[in-house]
């Protein structure tokens, strides 16, 4: 492959629909989303991707029933803890002033190097674009909370929906977006190869 | 159709590729993008769509060769003038402090009602997300220039590319995005019907 994206954003959607398709309860899907994330991290690290952002959960997501909220919060805690056992420069980014922010992740809200460092990983937890941009009724600022997250080259979304759902609006302005129909717990390395093969054919103009 | 988007964003891409495919010069494509816009406006008006935003050109686009820049500027002027002969509440939105902003469009930079009003139309001209959001090196604000533009429900992009290219980042956070492979000058009413049929099948969760 000749053109590898420097920064990839991951929207791991479809956990609840996957659970229902397996005859499980909706909240049982999230736990099946952790090992796909680790597989993905290893594939992208081997390919030399420099930065990776996972869309954990948003402030809007926390309006869901408590069982679901606890399940996706727990899954994010487990995922971040698993990543901290790898080589990574890891930051958890989201609104810590809300009770919805998992206490276990507070130590990760300053970027830390684990193992030999290497890949820069951002994990969005209790994130919202309003919080990130200080957005309120048409006013903004003064400073992006996500200032340490760089422009995203490629966004890969699982679960078939063609939308950004509030994912890093500033960093996504020029991202190419690739949608995979399968649900996130059905992750396969083939998905990544498909997405990268597609990305390679996109031109980068940045409006020029 | 049971679920019509309230606000549709239009990214009319592919004018240059269309021109080349016709054996024309790149800059000759833009003039063929005006009548599709008028056709589209009429179709959406008949369907009862309340608000429509056209992506005219961006500040980044003006870095292209002068012949192209003049051609797309002229096409935007003609399109806005044509829309002002219809029923619309029309606003041209973009950075007027730059020499790249077409002088002929200055009178349209305050929203005006034409004919019987009706559809709210926003036309982005010499727009950039940096200008809109006051974005500079991670700082923002204090006020969005596009505060009068509402959340976009559906974005339709012609020309096959799967990206937003800086189109209204705040209003697009939850937009469904539909991509049409054909180039914009090859616009057909069928494209709109396809996009709306697809939109009807998307669920609206807003993260909940």
GROMACS .gro file of C-alpha atoms in nm:
model
  416
    1UNK     CA    1   0.000   0.000   0.000
    2UNK     CA    2   0.145   0.336  -0.097
    3UNK     CA    3  -0.076   0.584   0.084
    4UNK     CA    4  -0.144   0.503   0.449
    5UNK     CA    5  -0.360   0.752   0.642
    6UNK     CA    6  -0.164   0.926   0.916
    7UNK     CA    7  -0.466   0.952   1.148
    8UNK     CA    8  -0.765   0.718   1.147
    9UNK     CA    9  -1.090   0.778   1.334
   10UNK     CA   10  -1.303   0.480   1.436
   11UNK     CA   11  -1.680   0.491   1.488
   12UNK     CA   12  -1.757   0.144   1.626
   13UNK     CA   13  -2.134   0.144   1.577
   14UNK     CA   14  -2.384  -0.141   1.580
   15UNK     CA   15  -2.317  -0.305   1.918
   16UNK     CA   16  -2.685  -0.302   2.016
   17UNK     CA   17  -2.811  -0.418   1.679
   18UNK     CA   18  -2.550  -0.697   1.689
   19UNK     CA   19  -2.670  -0.806   2.035
   20UNK     CA   20  -3.032  -0.819   1.919
   21UNK     CA   21  -2.927  -1.019   1.610
   22UNK     CA   22  -2.766  -1.274   1.847
   23UNK     CA   23  -3.075  -1.300   2.066
   24UNK     CA   24  -2.900  -1.106   2.345
   25UNK     CA   25  -3.010  -0.795   2.531
   26UNK     CA   26  -2.902  -0.465   2.377
   27UNK     CA   27  -2.655  -0.388   2.656
   28UNK     CA   28  -2.476  -0.720   2.605
   29UNK     CA   29  -2.325  -0.599   2.277
   30UNK     CA   30  -2.066  -0.361   2.415
   31UNK     CA   31  -1.852  -0.622   2.584
   32UNK     CA   32  -1.805  -0.784   2.243
   33UNK     CA   33  -1.660  -0.459   2.110
   34UNK     CA   34  -1.339  -0.464   2.315
   35UNK     CA   35  -1.142  -0.740   2.147
   36UNK     CA   36  -1.217  -0.595   1.796
   37UNK     CA   37  -1.062  -0.269   1.915
   38UNK     CA   38  -0.744  -0.443   2.024
   39UNK     CA   39  -0.724  -0.635   1.695
   40UNK     CA   40  -0.768  -0.312   1.504
   41UNK     CA   41  -0.501  -0.133   1.710
   42UNK     CA   42  -0.248  -0.407   1.631
   43UNK     CA   43  -0.325  -0.409   1.258
   44UNK     CA   44  -0.292  -0.031   1.230
   45UNK     CA   45   0.024  -0.023   1.441
   46UNK     CA   46   0.183  -0.281   1.210
   47UNK     CA   47   0.085  -0.068   0.910
   48UNK     CA   48   0.254   0.235   1.063
   49UNK     CA   49  -0.057   0.445   1.129
   50UNK     CA   50   0.059   0.725   1.358
   51UNK     CA   51  -0.262   0.834   1.530
   52UNK     CA   52  -0.589   0.660   1.610
   53UNK     CA   53  -0.906   0.802   1.764
   54UNK     CA   54  -1.182   0.576   1.903
   55UNK     CA   55  -1.534   0.711   1.946
   56UNK     CA   56  -1.612   0.559   2.285
   57UNK     CA   57  -1.938   0.721   2.391
   58UNK     CA   58  -2.094   1.064   2.383
   59UNK     CA   59  -2.277   1.276   2.637
   60UNK     CA   60  -2.592   1.218   2.426
   61UNK     CA   61  -2.544   0.841   2.451
   62UNK     CA   62  -2.569   0.865   2.831
   63UNK     CA   63  -2.941   0.946   2.798
   64UNK     CA   64  -3.000   0.580   2.715
   65UNK     CA   65  -3.134   0.335   2.977
   66UNK     CA   66  -2.901   0.287   3.277
   67UNK     CA   67  -2.817  -0.075   3.194
   68UNK     CA   68  -2.688   0.029   2.853
   69UNK     CA   69  -2.501   0.326   2.991
   70UNK     CA   70  -2.323   0.117   3.252
   71UNK     CA   71  -2.239  -0.147   2.990
   72UNK     CA   72  -2.080   0.095   2.742
   73UNK     CA   73  -1.899   0.283   3.021
   74UNK     CA   74  -1.753  -0.044   3.151
   75UNK     CA   75  -1.651  -0.149   2.800
   76UNK     CA   76  -1.467   0.183   2.752
   77UNK     CA   77  -1.288   0.145   3.085
   78UNK     CA   78  -1.177  -0.208   2.988
   79UNK     CA   79  -1.066  -0.094   2.643
   80UNK     CA   80  -0.858   0.195   2.778
   81UNK     CA   81  -0.701  -0.031   3.041
   82UNK     CA   82  -0.617  -0.289   2.773
   83UNK     CA   83  -0.460  -0.021   2.551
   84UNK     CA   84  -0.251   0.100   2.846
   85UNK     CA   85  -0.088  -0.245   2.843
   86UNK     CA   86   0.034  -0.184   2.486
   87UNK     CA   87   0.277   0.060   2.327
   88UNK     CA   88   0.085   0.385   2.302
   89UNK     CA   89   0.071   0.751   2.387
   90UNK     CA   90  -0.281   0.752   2.526
   91UNK     CA   91  -0.531   1.029   2.602
   92UNK     CA   92  -0.892   0.997   2.717
   93UNK     CA   93  -1.086   1.302   2.607
   94UNK     CA   94  -1.432   1.402   2.730
   95UNK     CA   95  -1.626   1.600   2.984
   96UNK     CA   96  -1.492   1.494   3.324
   97UNK     CA   97  -1.713   1.743   3.509
   98UNK     CA   98  -2.019   1.525   3.455
   99UNK     CA   99  -2.115   1.228   3.675
  100UNK     CA  100  -2.137   1.028   3.349
  101UNK     CA  101  -1.759   1.030   3.315
  102UNK     CA  102  -1.620   0.699   3.451
  103UNK     CA  103  -1.398   0.776   3.752
  104UNK     CA  104  -1.158   0.495   3.656
  105UNK     CA  105  -1.057   0.693   3.348
  106UNK     CA  106  -0.965   1.019   3.522
  107UNK     CA  107  -0.594   0.919   3.538
  108UNK     CA  108  -0.592   0.893   3.159
  109UNK     CA  109  -0.715   1.245   3.091
  110UNK     CA  110  -0.357   1.371   3.070
  111UNK     CA  111  -0.169   1.207   2.783
  112UNK     CA  112   0.061   0.930   2.910
  113UNK     CA  113   0.313   0.708   2.738
  114UNK     CA  114   0.277   0.333   2.786
  115UNK     CA  115   0.531   0.070   2.681
  116UNK     CA  116   0.753   0.217   2.415
  117UNK     CA  117   0.495   0.480   2.318
  118UNK     CA  118   0.463   0.488   1.942
  119UNK     CA  119   0.105   0.524   1.826
  120UNK     CA  120  -0.085   0.827   1.951
  121UNK     CA  121  -0.429   0.709   2.066
  122UNK     CA  122  -0.722   0.933   2.157
  123UNK     CA  123  -1.023   0.773   2.321
  124UNK     CA  124  -1.339   0.986   2.333
  125UNK     CA  125  -1.539   0.923   2.650
  126UNK     CA  126  -1.844   1.127   2.748
  127UNK     CA  127  -1.747   1.347   2.454
  128UNK     CA  128  -1.972   1.598   2.283
  129UNK     CA  129  -1.895   1.848   2.014
  130UNK     CA  130  -2.065   2.116   2.227
  131UNK     CA  131  -1.823   2.043   2.511
  132UNK     CA  132  -1.526   2.024   2.274
  133UNK     CA  133  -1.598   2.353   2.099
  134UNK     CA  134  -1.761   2.541   2.387
  135UNK     CA  135  -2.072   2.557   2.167
  136UNK     CA  136  -2.385   2.718   2.305
  137UNK     CA  137  -2.657   2.878   2.088
  138UNK     CA  138  -2.428   2.993   1.813
  139UNK     CA  139  -2.141   3.102   2.037
  140UNK     CA  140  -1.812   2.914   2.053
  141UNK     CA  141  -1.479   2.893   2.226
  142UNK     CA  142  -1.246   3.017   2.336
  143UNK     CA  143  -1.041   2.697   2.303
  144UNK     CA  144  -1.105   2.350   2.160
  145UNK     CA  145  -1.079   2.080   2.425
  146UNK     CA  146  -0.948   1.850   2.150
  147UNK     CA  147  -0.665   2.084   2.046
  148UNK     CA  148  -0.417   1.797   2.095
  149UNK     CA  149  -0.600   1.580   1.837
  150UNK     CA  150  -0.481   1.629   1.479
  151UNK     CA  151  -0.678   1.635   1.153
  152UNK     CA  152  -0.832   1.295   1.075
  153UNK     CA  153  -0.748   1.154   0.730
  154UNK     CA  154  -0.983   0.857   0.724
  155UNK     CA  155  -1.289   0.778   0.934
  156UNK     CA  156  -1.408   0.418   0.934
  157UNK     CA  157  -1.760   0.364   1.064
  158UNK     CA  158  -1.909   0.022   1.130
  159UNK     CA  159  -2.284  -0.049   1.136
  160UNK     CA  160  -2.388   0.098   0.800
  161UNK     CA  161  -2.484   0.454   0.892
  162UNK     CA  162  -2.358   0.737   0.679
  163UNK     CA  163  -2.308   1.016   0.932
  164UNK     CA  164  -2.048   1.155   1.170
  165UNK     CA  165  -2.270   1.171   1.482
  166UNK     CA  166  -2.077   1.459   1.635
  167UNK     CA  167  -1.732   1.298   1.597
  168UNK     CA  168  -1.461   1.570   1.619
  169UNK     CA  169  -1.627   1.820   1.381
  170UNK     CA  170  -1.316   2.033   1.331
  171UNK     CA  171  -1.069   1.750   1.276
  172UNK     CA  172  -1.316   1.579   1.037
  173UNK     CA  173  -1.369   1.863   0.791
  174UNK     CA  174  -1.160   1.697   0.519
  175UNK     CA  175  -1.175   1.333   0.632
  176UNK     CA  176  -1.265   1.064   0.386
  177UNK     CA  177  -1.541   0.853   0.536
  178UNK     CA  178  -1.571   0.480   0.476
  179UNK     CA  179  -1.876   0.293   0.598
  180UNK     CA  180  -1.881  -0.079   0.671
  181UNK     CA  181  -2.220  -0.242   0.677
  182UNK     CA  182  -2.127  -0.506   0.937
  183UNK     CA  183  -2.176  -0.432   1.305
  184UNK     CA  184  -1.866  -0.351   1.508
  185UNK     CA  185  -1.862  -0.678   1.710
  186UNK     CA  186  -1.838  -0.859   1.373
  187UNK     CA  187  -1.510  -0.676   1.304
  188UNK     CA  188  -1.278  -0.849   1.062
  189UNK     CA  189  -0.926  -0.748   0.950
  190UNK     CA  190  -1.070  -0.759   0.598
  191UNK     CA  191  -1.277  -0.447   0.682
  192UNK     CA  192  -0.960  -0.248   0.746
  193UNK     CA  193  -0.798  -0.369   0.427
  194UNK     CA  194  -1.111  -0.274   0.230
  195UNK     CA  195  -1.116   0.071   0.387
  196UNK     CA  196  -0.747   0.130   0.319
  197UNK     CA  197  -0.774   0.008  -0.040
  198UNK     CA  198  -1.063   0.252  -0.091
  199UNK     CA  199  -0.874   0.535   0.080
  200UNK     CA  200  -0.578   0.481  -0.149
  201UNK     CA  201  -0.797   0.567  -0.448
  202UNK     CA  202  -0.926   0.895  -0.301
  203UNK     CA  203  -0.748   1.211  -0.400
  204UNK     CA  204  -0.639   1.457  -0.136
  205UNK     CA  205  -0.723   1.808  -0.252
  206UNK     CA  206  -0.808   1.993   0.071
  207UNK     CA  207  -1.027   2.211  -0.149
  208UNK     CA  208  -0.742   2.311  -0.382
  209UNK     CA  209  -4.293   0.987   0.111
  210UNK     CA  210  -4.346   1.009   0.486
  211UNK     CA  211  -4.025   1.161   0.615
  212UNK     CA  212  -3.902   1.465   0.423
  213UNK     CA  213  -3.583   1.630   0.550
  214UNK     CA  214  -3.648   1.980   0.681
  215UNK     CA  215  -3.307   2.111   0.571
  216UNK     CA  216  -3.100   1.971   0.283
  217UNK     CA  217  -2.737   2.059   0.211
  218UNK     CA  218  -2.607   2.030  -0.145
  219UNK     CA  219  -2.242   1.966  -0.236
  220UNK     CA  220  -2.243   2.001  -0.616
  221UNK     CA  221  -1.906   1.842  -0.689
  222UNK     CA  222  -1.759   1.711  -1.014
  223UNK     CA  223  -1.790   2.013  -1.244
  224UNK     CA  224  -1.427   1.994  -1.355
  225UNK     CA  225  -1.424   1.618  -1.399
  226UNK     CA  226  -1.745   1.649  -1.601
  227UNK     CA  227  -1.587   1.913  -1.827
  228UNK     CA  228  -1.285   1.694  -1.892
  229UNK     CA  229  -1.512   1.398  -1.968
  230UNK     CA  230  -1.682   1.615  -2.233
  231UNK     CA  231  -1.353   1.720  -2.389
  232UNK     CA  232  -1.391   2.073  -2.247
  233UNK     CA  233  -1.153   2.276  -2.034
  234UNK     CA  234  -1.190   2.229  -1.658
  235UNK     CA  235  -1.332   2.579  -1.605
  236UNK     CA  236  -1.608   2.520  -1.858
  237UNK     CA  237  -1.788   2.283  -1.622
  238UNK     CA  238  -1.925   2.540  -1.377
  239UNK     CA  239  -2.160   2.709  -1.619
  240UNK     CA  240  -2.331   2.373  -1.664
  241UNK     CA  241  -2.400   2.358  -1.291
  242UNK     CA  242  -2.649   2.646  -1.279
  243UNK     CA  243  -2.953   2.492  -1.442
  244UNK     CA  244  -2.924   2.173  -1.228
  245UNK     CA  245  -2.942   2.396  -0.920
  246UNK     CA  246  -3.263   2.558  -1.040
  247UNK     CA  247  -3.417   2.219  -1.122
  248UNK     CA  248  -3.322   2.094  -0.778
  249UNK     CA  249  -3.467   2.401  -0.606
  250UNK     CA  250  -3.803   2.349  -0.780
  251UNK     CA  251  -3.819   1.979  -0.697
  252UNK     CA  252  -3.742   2.039  -0.330
  253UNK     CA  253  -3.981   2.332  -0.307
  254UNK     CA  254  -4.262   2.113  -0.445
  255UNK     CA  255  -4.177   1.848  -0.186
  256UNK     CA  256  -4.207   2.102   0.095
  257UNK     CA  257  -3.841   2.113   0.199
  258UNK     CA  258  -3.810   2.420   0.423
  259UNK     CA  259  -3.440   2.504   0.401
  260UNK     CA  260  -3.172   2.444   0.141
  261UNK     CA  261  -2.799   2.520   0.156
  262UNK     CA  262  -2.581   2.520  -0.156
  263UNK     CA  263  -2.205   2.481  -0.125
  264UNK     CA  264  -2.097   2.743  -0.380
  265UNK     CA  265  -1.724   2.776  -0.333
  266UNK     CA  266  -1.478   2.791  -0.047
  267UNK     CA  267  -1.186   3.015   0.037
  268UNK     CA  268  -0.961   2.712  -0.031
  269UNK     CA  269  -1.111   2.672  -0.379
  270UNK     CA  270  -0.992   3.024  -0.468
  271UNK     CA  271  -0.632   2.897  -0.467
  272UNK     CA  272  -0.709   2.725  -0.800
  273UNK     CA  273  -0.596   2.879  -1.131
  274UNK     CA  274  -0.754   3.219  -1.205
  275UNK     CA  275  -0.960   3.093  -1.501
  276UNK     CA  276  -1.130   2.837  -1.279
  277UNK     CA  277  -1.180   3.084  -0.997
  278UNK     CA  278  -1.347   3.337  -1.224
  279UNK     CA  279  -1.563   3.065  -1.378
  280UNK     CA  280  -1.697   2.931  -1.047
  281UNK     CA  281  -1.742   3.284  -0.908
  282UNK     CA  282  -1.946   3.383  -1.215
  283UNK     CA  283  -2.153   3.066  -1.189
  284UNK     CA  284  -2.235   3.145  -0.825
  285UNK     CA  285  -2.336   3.501  -0.913
  286UNK     CA  286  -2.565   3.373  -1.189
  287UNK     CA  287  -2.714   3.109  -0.961
  288UNK     CA  288  -2.789   3.356  -0.681
  289UNK     CA  289  -2.941   3.602  -0.928
  290UNK     CA  290  -3.158   3.327  -1.075
  291UNK     CA  291  -3.275   3.221  -0.726
  292UNK     CA  292  -3.362   3.583  -0.647
  293UNK     CA  293  -3.619   3.559  -0.927
  294UNK     CA  294  -3.797   3.277  -0.745
  295UNK     CA  295  -3.984   3.251  -0.415
  296UNK     CA  296  -3.716   3.236  -0.150
  297UNK     CA  297  -3.573   3.386   0.163
  298UNK     CA  298  -3.216   3.409   0.043
  299UNK     CA  299  -2.884   3.461   0.221
  300UNK     CA  300  -2.532   3.452   0.075
  301UNK     CA  301  -2.285   3.352   0.346
  302UNK     CA  302  -1.908   3.382   0.325
  303UNK     CA  303  -1.609   3.600   0.393
  304UNK     CA  304  -1.686   3.937   0.231
  305UNK     CA  305  -1.363   4.091   0.361
  306UNK     CA  306  -1.157   3.905   0.101
  307UNK     CA  307  -1.104   4.019  -0.259
  308UNK     CA  308  -1.223   3.670  -0.361
  309UNK     CA  309  -1.580   3.753  -0.262
  310UNK     CA  310  -1.775   3.854  -0.576
  311UNK     CA  311  -1.886   4.218  -0.536
  312UNK     CA  312  -2.216   4.144  -0.716
  313UNK     CA  313  -2.322   3.928  -0.422
  314UNK     CA  314  -2.268   4.184  -0.145
  315UNK     CA  315  -2.637   4.291  -0.155
  316UNK     CA  316  -2.737   3.934  -0.075
  317UNK     CA  317  -2.533   3.903   0.243
  318UNK     CA  318  -2.829   4.019   0.450
  319UNK     CA  319  -3.121   3.774   0.421
  320UNK     CA  320  -3.388   3.906   0.183
  321UNK     CA  321  -3.727   3.779   0.083
  322UNK     CA  322  -3.796   3.735  -0.288
  323UNK     CA  323  -4.133   3.659  -0.444
  324UNK     CA  324  -4.358   3.510  -0.181
  325UNK     CA  325  -4.061   3.393   0.029
  326UNK     CA  326  -4.118   3.036   0.134
  327UNK     CA  327  -3.805   2.828   0.115
  328UNK     CA  328  -3.506   2.948   0.319
  329UNK     CA  329  -3.198   2.928   0.097
  330UNK     CA  330  -2.840   2.968   0.212
  331UNK     CA  331  -2.571   2.998  -0.053
  332UNK     CA  332  -2.212   2.957   0.070
  333UNK     CA  333  -1.971   3.179  -0.125
  334UNK     CA  334  -1.605   3.219  -0.032
  335UNK     CA  335  -1.698   3.019   0.278
  336UNK     CA  336  -1.453   2.844   0.506
  337UNK     CA  337  -1.512   2.667   0.832
  338UNK     CA  338  -1.224   2.869   0.983
  339UNK     CA  339  -1.404   3.191   0.893
  340UNK     CA  340  -1.740   3.055   1.010
  341UNK     CA  341  -1.615   2.938   1.349
  342UNK     CA  342  -1.341   3.195   1.405
  343UNK     CA  343  -1.102   2.901   1.409
  344UNK     CA  344  -0.730   2.966   1.448
  345UNK     CA  345  -0.482   2.715   1.592
  346UNK     CA  346  -0.722   2.551   1.832
  347UNK     CA  347  -0.902   2.869   1.936
  348UNK     CA  348  -1.259   2.945   1.834
  349UNK     CA  349  -1.532   3.199   1.846
  350UNK     CA  350  -1.683   3.398   1.982
  351UNK     CA  351  -1.979   3.367   1.741
  352UNK     CA  352  -2.057   3.145   1.442
  353UNK     CA  353  -2.102   3.344   1.124
  354UNK     CA  354  -2.355   3.079   1.017
  355UNK     CA  355  -2.571   3.117   1.330
  356UNK     CA  356  -2.877   3.177   1.107
  357UNK     CA  357  -2.832   2.838   0.933
  358UNK     CA  358  -3.010   2.551   1.106
  359UNK     CA  359  -2.902   2.190   1.157
  360UNK     CA  360  -2.882   2.002   0.826
  361UNK     CA  361  -3.082   1.678   0.809
  362UNK     CA  362  -2.955   1.541   0.480
  363UNK     CA  363  -2.647   1.627   0.276
  364UNK     CA  364  -2.645   1.519  -0.088
  365UNK     CA  365  -2.306   1.522  -0.254
  366UNK     CA  366  -2.255   1.470  -0.627
  367UNK     CA  367  -1.929   1.347  -0.781
  368UNK     CA  368  -1.866   1.031  -0.576
  369UNK     CA  369  -1.651   1.161  -0.293
  370UNK     CA  370  -1.733   1.060   0.061
  371UNK     CA  371  -1.635   1.366   0.261
  372UNK     CA  372  -1.777   1.695   0.384
  373UNK     CA  373  -1.494   1.921   0.261
  374UNK     CA  374  -1.550   2.178   0.533
  375UNK     CA  375  -1.926   2.216   0.473
  376UNK     CA  376  -2.090   2.373   0.782
  377UNK     CA  377  -1.917   2.153   1.044
  378UNK     CA  378  -2.152   2.243   1.329
  379UNK     CA  379  -2.478   2.209   1.137
  380UNK     CA  380  -2.358   1.877   0.987
  381UNK     CA  381  -2.280   1.690   1.308
  382UNK     CA  382  -2.587   1.466   1.278
  383UNK     CA  383  -2.655   1.494   0.905
  384UNK     CA  384  -2.713   1.182   0.700
  385UNK     CA  385  -2.484   1.195   0.398
  386UNK     CA  386  -2.584   1.057   0.059
  387UNK     CA  387  -2.329   1.039  -0.219
  388UNK     CA  388  -2.418   1.030  -0.587
  389UNK     CA  389  -2.152   0.900  -0.819
  390UNK     CA  390  -2.258   1.116  -1.116
  391UNK     CA  391  -2.103   1.458  -1.161
  392UNK     CA  392  -2.318   1.759  -1.070
  393UNK     CA  393  -2.373   1.881  -1.430
  394UNK     CA  394  -2.528   1.537  -1.499
  395UNK     CA  395  -2.793   1.610  -1.234
  396UNK     CA  396  -3.116   1.419  -1.275
  397UNK     CA  397  -3.436   1.442  -1.066
  398UNK     CA  398  -3.389   1.068  -1.011
  399UNK     CA  399  -3.085   1.147  -0.793
  400UNK     CA  400  -3.303   1.342  -0.553
  401UNK     CA  401  -3.563   1.069  -0.537
  402UNK     CA  402  -3.293   0.810  -0.466
  403UNK     CA  403  -3.146   1.026  -0.190
  404UNK     CA  404  -3.485   1.086  -0.030
  405UNK     CA  405  -3.582   0.719  -0.050
  406UNK     CA  406  -3.253   0.634   0.125
  407UNK     CA  407  -3.304   0.908   0.385
  408UNK     CA  408  -3.647   0.773   0.467
  409UNK     CA  409  -3.487   0.447   0.580
  410UNK     CA  410  -3.236   0.610   0.815
  411UNK     CA  411  -3.329   0.633   1.179
  412UNK     CA  412  -3.293   0.960   1.362
  413UNK     CA  413  -3.135   0.900   1.702
  414UNK     CA  414  -2.924   1.213   1.762
  415UNK     CA  415  -2.707   0.986   1.977
  416UNK     CA  416  -2.994   0.879   2.205
   0.00000   0.00000   0.00000
